[in-house]
């Protein structure tokens, strides 16, 4: 499997390490090129994720802040194609999904909202761990709740991260739950 990761902080870096450990090819992009270079030296990343190879990925994870995820998808949608499944990893879903679902539909991209419910008090690639997601829940917000084939595919694509449970919900229900548990 070829996995593209946008953003190599704690979440993106942990995904990179998890997929690399399982023998998958990890391509990545980070706005701080020194972080990307360090991730390559560390062995978590095989190469650069760019417009030329986006369409070759099986899975693309947008592990950046919400509006950065929207902007990345908007700018790169013409280069993604129909093969990859794109999942954002943002902590809120309403705004991201509201913006990204139409972009994905217009470009025939398979996109789902996502939120890995894992982390630490630290941030950045240097704190990334290959087992950060082991037994942790993952929340998915699909555009269509009746597409069992897609949900099965997503579960298979996320399996190398080691999530304990994958839940499906709406963006509104997700954000309501997060607001309640965070506050």
mmCIF file with all atom_site columns, C-alpha atoms in Angstrom:
data_model
loop_
_atom_site.group_PDB
_atom_site.id
_atom_site.type_symbol
_atom_site.label_atom_id
_atom_site.label_alt_id
_atom_site.label_comp_id
_atom_site.label_asym_id
_atom_site.label_entity_id
_atom_site.label_seq_id
_atom_site.pdbx_PDB_ins_code
_atom_site.Cartn_x
_atom_site.Cartn_y
_atom_site.Cartn_z
_atom_site.occupancy
_atom_site.B_iso_or_equiv
_atom_site.pdbx_formal_charge
_atom_site.auth_seq_id
_atom_site.auth_comp_id
_atom_site.auth_asym_id
_atom_site.auth_atom_id
_atom_site.pdbx_PDB_model_num
ATOM 1   C CA . UNK A 1 1   ? 0.000   0.000  0.000  1.00 0.00 ? 1   UNK A CA 1
ATOM 2   C CA . UNK A 1 2   ? 1.135   3.555  -0.691 1.00 0.00 ? 2   UNK A CA 1
ATOM 3   C CA . UNK A 1 3   ? 0.101   6.058  1.980  1.00 0.00 ? 3   UNK A CA 1
ATOM 4   C CA . UNK A 1 4   ? 0.368   9.813  1.557  1.00 0.00 ? 4   UNK A CA 1
ATOM 5   C CA . UNK A 1 5   ? 0.511   11.929 4.693  1.00 0.00 ? 5   UNK A CA 1
ATOM 6   C CA . UNK A 1 6   ? 0.100   15.690 4.772  1.00 0.00 ? 6   UNK A CA 1
ATOM 7   C CA . UNK A 1 7   ? 1.528   17.103 7.995  1.00 0.00 ? 7   UNK A CA 1
ATOM 8   C CA . UNK A 1 8   ? 4.145   15.337 10.096 1.00 0.00 ? 8   UNK A CA 1
ATOM 9   C CA . UNK A 1 9   ? 3.263   16.465 13.593 1.00 0.00 ? 9   UNK A CA 1
ATOM 10  C CA . UNK A 1 10  ? 2.309   14.043 16.350 1.00 0.00 ? 10  UNK A CA 1
ATOM 11  C CA . UNK A 1 11  ? -0.653  12.549 14.450 1.00 0.00 ? 11  UNK A CA 1
ATOM 12  C CA . UNK A 1 12  ? 0.816   12.497 10.932 1.00 0.00 ? 12  UNK A CA 1
ATOM 13  C CA . UNK A 1 13  ? 4.192   11.345 12.215 1.00 0.00 ? 13  UNK A CA 1
ATOM 14  C CA . UNK A 1 14  ? 2.593   8.538  14.219 1.00 0.00 ? 14  UNK A CA 1
ATOM 15  C CA . UNK A 1 15  ? 0.635   7.400  11.161 1.00 0.00 ? 15  UNK A CA 1
ATOM 16  C CA . UNK A 1 16  ? 3.875   7.465  9.128  1.00 0.00 ? 16  UNK A CA 1
ATOM 17  C CA . UNK A 1 17  ? 5.703   5.344  11.691 1.00 0.00 ? 17  UNK A CA 1
ATOM 18  C CA . UNK A 1 18  ? 2.800   2.882  12.031 1.00 0.00 ? 18  UNK A CA 1
ATOM 19  C CA . UNK A 1 19  ? 2.448   2.313  8.270  1.00 0.00 ? 19  UNK A CA 1
ATOM 20  C CA . UNK A 1 20  ? 6.195   2.154  7.709  1.00 0.00 ? 20  UNK A CA 1
ATOM 21  C CA . UNK A 1 21  ? 6.555   -0.443 10.488 1.00 0.00 ? 21  UNK A CA 1
ATOM 22  C CA . UNK A 1 22  ? 3.946   -2.581 8.715  1.00 0.00 ? 22  UNK A CA 1
ATOM 23  C CA . UNK A 1 23  ? 5.987   -2.444 5.494  1.00 0.00 ? 23  UNK A CA 1
ATOM 24  C CA . UNK A 1 24  ? 3.975   0.123  3.534  1.00 0.00 ? 24  UNK A CA 1
ATOM 25  C CA . UNK A 1 25  ? 5.400   2.935  1.430  1.00 0.00 ? 25  UNK A CA 1
ATOM 26  C CA . UNK A 1 26  ? 4.893   6.314  3.099  1.00 0.00 ? 26  UNK A CA 1
ATOM 27  C CA . UNK A 1 27  ? 5.093   9.537  1.096  1.00 0.00 ? 27  UNK A CA 1
ATOM 28  C CA . UNK A 1 28  ? 4.729   12.779 3.007  1.00 0.00 ? 28  UNK A CA 1
ATOM 29  C CA . UNK A 1 29  ? 4.465   16.532 2.774  1.00 0.00 ? 29  UNK A CA 1
ATOM 30  C CA . UNK A 1 30  ? 5.131   19.024 5.538  1.00 0.00 ? 30  UNK A CA 1
ATOM 31  C CA . UNK A 1 31  ? 5.343   22.776 5.149  1.00 0.00 ? 31  UNK A CA 1
ATOM 32  C CA . UNK A 1 32  ? 8.529   22.624 7.256  1.00 0.00 ? 32  UNK A CA 1
ATOM 33  C CA . UNK A 1 33  ? 10.899  20.820 4.912  1.00 0.00 ? 33  UNK A CA 1
ATOM 34  C CA . UNK A 1 34  ? 13.368  20.130 7.737  1.00 0.00 ? 34  UNK A CA 1
ATOM 35  C CA . UNK A 1 35  ? 10.696  18.016 9.495  1.00 0.00 ? 35  UNK A CA 1
ATOM 36  C CA . UNK A 1 36  ? 10.145  16.057 6.274  1.00 0.00 ? 36  UNK A CA 1
ATOM 37  C CA . UNK A 1 37  ? 13.881  15.506 5.878  1.00 0.00 ? 37  UNK A CA 1
ATOM 38  C CA . UNK A 1 38  ? 14.176  14.340 9.485  1.00 0.00 ? 38  UNK A CA 1
ATOM 39  C CA . UNK A 1 39  ? 11.263  11.911 8.955  1.00 0.00 ? 39  UNK A CA 1
ATOM 40  C CA . UNK A 1 40  ? 13.112  10.476 5.949  1.00 0.00 ? 40  UNK A CA 1
ATOM 41  C CA . UNK A 1 41  ? 16.327  10.072 7.949  1.00 0.00 ? 41  UNK A CA 1
ATOM 42  C CA . UNK A 1 42  ? 14.280  8.481  10.744 1.00 0.00 ? 42  UNK A CA 1
ATOM 43  C CA . UNK A 1 43  ? 12.946  5.953  8.223  1.00 0.00 ? 43  UNK A CA 1
ATOM 44  C CA . UNK A 1 44  ? 9.287   6.831  8.773  1.00 0.00 ? 44  UNK A CA 1
ATOM 45  C CA . UNK A 1 45  ? 8.945   8.378  5.306  1.00 0.00 ? 45  UNK A CA 1
ATOM 46  C CA . UNK A 1 46  ? 10.127  6.931  1.981  1.00 0.00 ? 46  UNK A CA 1
ATOM 47  C CA . UNK A 1 47  ? 9.761   10.051 -0.158 1.00 0.00 ? 47  UNK A CA 1
ATOM 48  C CA . UNK A 1 48  ? 8.030   13.330 -0.902 1.00 0.00 ? 48  UNK A CA 1
ATOM 49  C CA . UNK A 1 49  ? 4.281   13.490 -1.491 1.00 0.00 ? 49  UNK A CA 1
ATOM 50  C CA . UNK A 1 50  ? 3.652   15.807 -4.424 1.00 0.00 ? 50  UNK A CA 1
ATOM 51  C CA . UNK A 1 51  ? 1.225   16.482 -7.252 1.00 0.00 ? 51  UNK A CA 1
ATOM 52  C CA . UNK A 1 52  ? 2.944   13.915 -9.462 1.00 0.00 ? 52  UNK A CA 1
ATOM 53  C CA . UNK A 1 53  ? 2.355   10.992 -7.084 1.00 0.00 ? 53  UNK A CA 1
ATOM 54  C CA . UNK A 1 54  ? -0.862  11.872 -5.213 1.00 0.00 ? 54  UNK A CA 1
ATOM 55  C CA . UNK A 1 55  ? -2.945  9.743  -7.580 1.00 0.00 ? 55  UNK A CA 1
ATOM 56  C CA . UNK A 1 56  ? -0.734  6.694  -6.927 1.00 0.00 ? 56  UNK A CA 1
ATOM 57  C CA . UNK A 1 57  ? -1.626  6.598  -3.225 1.00 0.00 ? 57  UNK A CA 1
ATOM 58  C CA . UNK A 1 58  ? -4.150  4.165  -1.816 1.00 0.00 ? 58  UNK A CA 1
ATOM 59  C CA . UNK A 1 59  ? -4.754  6.386  1.216  1.00 0.00 ? 59  UNK A CA 1
ATOM 60  C CA . UNK A 1 60  ? -4.083  10.077 1.824  1.00 0.00 ? 60  UNK A CA 1
ATOM 61  C CA . UNK A 1 61  ? -4.261  11.366 5.401  1.00 0.00 ? 61  UNK A CA 1
ATOM 62  C CA . UNK A 1 62  ? -4.602  15.114 5.969  1.00 0.00 ? 62  UNK A CA 1
ATOM 63  C CA . UNK A 1 63  ? -3.056  15.499 9.431  1.00 0.00 ? 63  UNK A CA 1
ATOM 64  C CA . UNK A 1 64  ? -3.112  19.284 9.625  1.00 0.00 ? 64  UNK A CA 1
ATOM 65  C CA . UNK A 1 65  ? -5.337  21.979 11.139 1.00 0.00 ? 65  UNK A CA 1
ATOM 66  C CA . UNK A 1 66  ? -8.900  22.151 9.764  1.00 0.00 ? 66  UNK A CA 1
ATOM 67  C CA . UNK A 1 67  ? -8.564  25.083 7.379  1.00 0.00 ? 67  UNK A CA 1
ATOM 68  C CA . UNK A 1 68  ? -5.177  23.812 6.182  1.00 0.00 ? 68  UNK A CA 1
ATOM 69  C CA . UNK A 1 69  ? -6.845  20.473 5.336  1.00 0.00 ? 69  UNK A CA 1
ATOM 70  C CA . UNK A 1 70  ? -9.543  22.276 3.359  1.00 0.00 ? 70  UNK A CA 1
ATOM 71  C CA . UNK A 1 71  ? -6.973  24.409 1.542  1.00 0.00 ? 71  UNK A CA 1
ATOM 72  C CA . UNK A 1 72  ? -4.760  21.398 0.748  1.00 0.00 ? 72  UNK A CA 1
ATOM 73  C CA . UNK A 1 73  ? -7.688  19.476 -0.716 1.00 0.00 ? 73  UNK A CA 1
ATOM 74  C CA . UNK A 1 74  ? -8.878  22.518 -2.678 1.00 0.00 ? 74  UNK A CA 1
ATOM 75  C CA . UNK A 1 75  ? -5.429  23.167 -4.178 1.00 0.00 ? 75  UNK A CA 1
ATOM 76  C CA . UNK A 1 76  ? -4.581  19.539 -4.929 1.00 0.00 ? 76  UNK A CA 1
ATOM 77  C CA . UNK A 1 77  ? -7.967  18.042 -5.856 1.00 0.00 ? 77  UNK A CA 1
ATOM 78  C CA . UNK A 1 78  ? -7.223  18.090 -9.599 1.00 0.00 ? 78  UNK A CA 1
ATOM 79  C CA . UNK A 1 79  ? -4.178  15.860 -9.004 1.00 0.00 ? 79  UNK A CA 1
ATOM 80  C CA . UNK A 1 80  ? -5.642  13.239 -6.632 1.00 0.00 ? 80  UNK A CA 1
ATOM 81  C CA . UNK A 1 81  ? -7.791  11.173 -8.982 1.00 0.00 ? 81  UNK A CA 1
ATOM 82  C CA . UNK A 1 82  ? -10.219 8.397  -8.139 1.00 0.00 ? 82  UNK A CA 1
ATOM 83  C CA . UNK A 1 83  ? -7.871  5.781  -6.643 1.00 0.00 ? 83  UNK A CA 1
ATOM 84  C CA . UNK A 1 84  ? -6.980  7.224  -3.203 1.00 0.00 ? 84  UNK A CA 1
ATOM 85  C CA . UNK A 1 85  ? -9.260  7.422  -0.202 1.00 0.00 ? 85  UNK A CA 1
ATOM 86  C CA . UNK A 1 86  ? -8.667  10.812 1.427  1.00 0.00 ? 86  UNK A CA 1
ATOM 87  C CA . UNK A 1 87  ? -9.323  11.174 5.158  1.00 0.00 ? 87  UNK A CA 1
ATOM 88  C CA . UNK A 1 88  ? -8.729  14.295 7.194  1.00 0.00 ? 88  UNK A CA 1
ATOM 89  C CA . UNK A 1 89  ? -7.555  13.811 10.786 1.00 0.00 ? 89  UNK A CA 1
ATOM 90  C CA . UNK A 1 90  ? -8.871  17.062 12.229 1.00 0.00 ? 90  UNK A CA 1
ATOM 91  C CA . UNK A 1 91  ? -10.352 17.373 15.709 1.00 0.00 ? 91  UNK A CA 1
ATOM 92  C CA . UNK A 1 92  ? -13.515 19.061 14.443 1.00 0.00 ? 92  UNK A CA 1
ATOM 93  C CA . UNK A 1 93  ? -15.615 17.887 11.540 1.00 0.00 ? 93  UNK A CA 1
ATOM 94  C CA . UNK A 1 94  ? -18.449 20.298 10.745 1.00 0.00 ? 94  UNK A CA 1
ATOM 95  C CA . UNK A 1 95  ? -16.451 22.999 8.944  1.00 0.00 ? 95  UNK A CA 1
ATOM 96  C CA . UNK A 1 96  ? -13.976 20.606 7.325  1.00 0.00 ? 96  UNK A CA 1
ATOM 97  C CA . UNK A 1 97  ? -16.633 18.221 6.001  1.00 0.00 ? 97  UNK A CA 1
ATOM 98  C CA . UNK A 1 98  ? -18.907 21.054 4.865  1.00 0.00 ? 98  UNK A CA 1
ATOM 99  C CA . UNK A 1 99  ? -16.041 22.425 2.742  1.00 0.00 ? 99  UNK A CA 1
ATOM 100 C CA . UNK A 1 100 ? -14.395 19.170 1.643  1.00 0.00 ? 100 UNK A CA 1
ATOM 101 C CA . UNK A 1 101 ? -17.420 17.075 0.625  1.00 0.00 ? 101 UNK A CA 1
ATOM 102 C CA . UNK A 1 102 ? -18.292 19.396 -2.317 1.00 0.00 ? 102 UNK A CA 1
ATOM 103 C CA . UNK A 1 103 ? -14.643 19.680 -3.400 1.00 0.00 ? 103 UNK A CA 1
ATOM 104 C CA . UNK A 1 104 ? -14.324 15.895 -3.385 1.00 0.00 ? 104 UNK A CA 1
ATOM 105 C CA . UNK A 1 105 ? -17.599 15.411 -5.252 1.00 0.00 ? 105 UNK A CA 1
ATOM 106 C CA . UNK A 1 106 ? -16.621 17.911 -7.958 1.00 0.00 ? 106 UNK A CA 1
ATOM 107 C CA . UNK A 1 107 ? -13.332 16.058 -8.556 1.00 0.00 ? 107 UNK A CA 1
ATOM 108 C CA . UNK A 1 108 ? -14.667 12.504 -8.027 1.00 0.00 ? 108 UNK A CA 1
ATOM 109 C CA . UNK A 1 109 ? -12.430 12.037 -4.962 1.00 0.00 ? 109 UNK A CA 1
ATOM 110 C CA . UNK A 1 110 ? -13.338 9.572  -2.235 1.00 0.00 ? 110 UNK A CA 1
ATOM 111 C CA . UNK A 1 111 ? -13.168 11.722 0.904  1.00 0.00 ? 111 UNK A CA 1
ATOM 112 C CA . UNK A 1 112 ? -14.248 11.073 4.483  1.00 0.00 ? 112 UNK A CA 1
ATOM 113 C CA . UNK A 1 113 ? -13.884 13.098 7.634  1.00 0.00 ? 113 UNK A CA 1
ATOM 114 C CA . UNK A 1 114 ? -11.869 11.359 10.323 1.00 0.00 ? 114 UNK A CA 1
ATOM 115 C CA . UNK A 1 115 ? -10.679 11.897 13.866 1.00 0.00 ? 115 UNK A CA 1
ATOM 116 C CA . UNK A 1 116 ? -8.167  9.559  15.495 1.00 0.00 ? 116 UNK A CA 1
ATOM 117 C CA . UNK A 1 117 ? -9.015  9.753  19.193 1.00 0.00 ? 117 UNK A CA 1
ATOM 118 C CA . UNK A 1 118 ? -5.431  9.530  20.422 1.00 0.00 ? 118 UNK A CA 1
ATOM 119 C CA . UNK A 1 119 ? -2.643  11.858 21.359 1.00 0.00 ? 119 UNK A CA 1
ATOM 120 C CA . UNK A 1 120 ? -0.389  13.130 24.106 1.00 0.00 ? 120 UNK A CA 1
ATOM 121 C CA . UNK A 1 121 ? 0.264   16.469 25.721 1.00 0.00 ? 121 UNK A CA 1
ATOM 122 C CA . UNK A 1 122 ? 3.200   16.902 23.336 1.00 0.00 ? 122 UNK A CA 1
ATOM 123 C CA . UNK A 1 123 ? 3.180   17.882 19.691 1.00 0.00 ? 123 UNK A CA 1
ATOM 124 C CA . UNK A 1 124 ? 5.542   17.480 16.789 1.00 0.00 ? 124 UNK A CA 1
ATOM 125 C CA . UNK A 1 125 ? 7.202   14.662 14.900 1.00 0.00 ? 125 UNK A CA 1
ATOM 126 C CA . UNK A 1 126 ? 9.773   14.081 17.633 1.00 0.00 ? 126 UNK A CA 1
ATOM 127 C CA . UNK A 1 127 ? 6.960   12.764 19.869 1.00 0.00 ? 127 UNK A CA 1
ATOM 128 C CA . UNK A 1 128 ? 5.356   10.584 17.179 1.00 0.00 ? 128 UNK A CA 1
ATOM 129 C CA . UNK A 1 129 ? 4.978   6.911  18.117 1.00 0.00 ? 129 UNK A CA 1
ATOM 130 C CA . UNK A 1 130 ? 4.249   3.941  15.874 1.00 0.00 ? 130 UNK A CA 1
ATOM 131 C CA . UNK A 1 131 ? 1.777   2.613  18.459 1.00 0.00 ? 131 UNK A CA 1
ATOM 132 C CA . UNK A 1 132 ? -0.055  5.866  19.267 1.00 0.00 ? 132 UNK A CA 1
ATOM 133 C CA . UNK A 1 133 ? -3.293  4.544  17.735 1.00 0.00 ? 133 UNK A CA 1
ATOM 134 C CA . UNK A 1 134 ? -3.160  0.989  19.136 1.00 0.00 ? 134 UNK A CA 1
ATOM 135 C CA . UNK A 1 135 ? -6.586  0.173  20.593 1.00 0.00 ? 135 UNK A CA 1
ATOM 136 C CA . UNK A 1 136 ? -7.654  3.830  20.264 1.00 0.00 ? 136 UNK A CA 1
ATOM 137 C CA . UNK A 1 137 ? -10.997 4.754  18.665 1.00 0.00 ? 137 UNK A CA 1
ATOM 138 C CA . UNK A 1 138 ? -11.198 6.310  15.211 1.00 0.00 ? 138 UNK A CA 1
ATOM 139 C CA . UNK A 1 139 ? -14.250 8.325  14.238 1.00 0.00 ? 139 UNK A CA 1
ATOM 140 C CA . UNK A 1 140 ? -15.237 8.422  10.565 1.00 0.00 ? 140 UNK A CA 1
ATOM 141 C CA . UNK A 1 141 ? -17.664 10.865 8.925  1.00 0.00 ? 141 UNK A CA 1
ATOM 142 C CA . UNK A 1 142 ? -18.594 9.528  5.478  1.00 0.00 ? 142 UNK A CA 1
ATOM 143 C CA . UNK A 1 143 ? -20.567 11.439 2.857  1.00 0.00 ? 143 UNK A CA 1
ATOM 144 C CA . UNK A 1 144 ? -22.900 8.437  2.539  1.00 0.00 ? 144 UNK A CA 1
ATOM 145 C CA . UNK A 1 145 ? -23.739 6.111  5.428  1.00 0.00 ? 145 UNK A CA 1
ATOM 146 C CA . UNK A 1 146 ? -25.080 3.353  3.173  1.00 0.00 ? 146 UNK A CA 1
ATOM 147 C CA . UNK A 1 147 ? -21.823 2.583  1.348  1.00 0.00 ? 147 UNK A CA 1
ATOM 148 C CA . UNK A 1 148 ? -20.748 -0.585 3.163  1.00 0.00 ? 148 UNK A CA 1
ATOM 149 C CA . UNK A 1 149 ? -18.098 -1.297 0.517  1.00 0.00 ? 149 UNK A CA 1
ATOM 150 C CA . UNK A 1 150 ? -16.430 2.053  1.215  1.00 0.00 ? 150 UNK A CA 1
ATOM 151 C CA . UNK A 1 151 ? -16.604 1.614  4.986  1.00 0.00 ? 151 UNK A CA 1
ATOM 152 C CA . UNK A 1 152 ? -15.072 -1.855 4.676  1.00 0.00 ? 152 UNK A CA 1
ATOM 153 C CA . UNK A 1 153 ? -12.319 -0.453 2.455  1.00 0.00 ? 153 UNK A CA 1
ATOM 154 C CA . UNK A 1 154 ? -11.622 2.338  4.966  1.00 0.00 ? 154 UNK A CA 1
ATOM 155 C CA . UNK A 1 155 ? -11.394 -0.187 7.799  1.00 0.00 ? 155 UNK A CA 1
ATOM 156 C CA . UNK A 1 156 ? -8.841  -2.204 5.779  1.00 0.00 ? 156 UNK A CA 1
ATOM 157 C CA . UNK A 1 157 ? -6.841  0.911  4.869  1.00 0.00 ? 157 UNK A CA 1
ATOM 158 C CA . UNK A 1 158 ? -6.679  2.010  8.519  1.00 0.00 ? 158 UNK A CA 1
ATOM 159 C CA . UNK A 1 159 ? -5.870  -1.462 9.898  1.00 0.00 ? 159 UNK A CA 1
ATOM 160 C CA . UNK A 1 160 ? -2.059  -0.958 9.988  1.00 0.00 ? 160 UNK A CA 1
ATOM 161 C CA . UNK A 1 161 ? -2.523  1.903  12.491 1.00 0.00 ? 161 UNK A CA 1
ATOM 162 C CA . UNK A 1 162 ? -4.036  -0.560 14.992 1.00 0.00 ? 162 UNK A CA 1
ATOM 163 C CA . UNK A 1 163 ? -7.229  1.245  15.963 1.00 0.00 ? 163 UNK A CA 1
ATOM 164 C CA . UNK A 1 164 ? -9.338  -0.608 18.506 1.00 0.00 ? 164 UNK A CA 1
ATOM 165 C CA . UNK A 1 165 ? -12.671 0.586  17.154 1.00 0.00 ? 165 UNK A CA 1
ATOM 166 C CA . UNK A 1 166 ? -13.886 2.560  14.162 1.00 0.00 ? 166 UNK A CA 1
ATOM 167 C CA . UNK A 1 167 ? -17.121 4.487  14.684 1.00 0.00 ? 167 UNK A CA 1
ATOM 168 C CA . UNK A 1 168 ? -19.251 6.169  12.050 1.00 0.00 ? 168 UNK A CA 1
ATOM 169 C CA . UNK A 1 169 ? -21.172 9.360  12.784 1.00 0.00 ? 169 UNK A CA 1
ATOM 170 C CA . UNK A 1 170 ? -22.202 12.727 11.360 1.00 0.00 ? 170 UNK A CA 1
ATOM 171 C CA . UNK A 1 171 ? -20.069 15.855 11.557 1.00 0.00 ? 171 UNK A CA 1
ATOM 172 C CA . UNK A 1 172 ? -22.642 17.477 13.831 1.00 0.00 ? 172 UNK A CA 1
ATOM 173 C CA . UNK A 1 173 ? -22.801 14.543 16.262 1.00 0.00 ? 173 UNK A CA 1
ATOM 174 C CA . UNK A 1 174 ? -18.995 14.314 16.315 1.00 0.00 ? 174 UNK A CA 1
ATOM 175 C CA . UNK A 1 175 ? -18.526 17.980 17.149 1.00 0.00 ? 175 UNK A CA 1
ATOM 176 C CA . UNK A 1 176 ? -21.273 17.864 19.775 1.00 0.00 ? 176 UNK A CA 1
ATOM 177 C CA . UNK A 1 177 ? -19.575 14.866 21.442 1.00 0.00 ? 177 UNK A CA 1
ATOM 178 C CA . UNK A 1 178 ? -16.135 16.503 21.300 1.00 0.00 ? 178 UNK A CA 1
ATOM 179 C CA . UNK A 1 179 ? -17.460 19.778 22.738 1.00 0.00 ? 179 UNK A CA 1
ATOM 180 C CA . UNK A 1 180 ? -19.089 17.869 25.609 1.00 0.00 ? 180 UNK A CA 1
ATOM 181 C CA . UNK A 1 181 ? -16.039 15.711 26.413 1.00 0.00 ? 181 UNK A CA 1
ATOM 182 C CA . UNK A 1 182 ? -13.481 18.512 25.928 1.00 0.00 ? 182 UNK A CA 1
ATOM 183 C CA . UNK A 1 183 ? -15.260 21.048 28.079 1.00 0.00 ? 183 UNK A CA 1
#
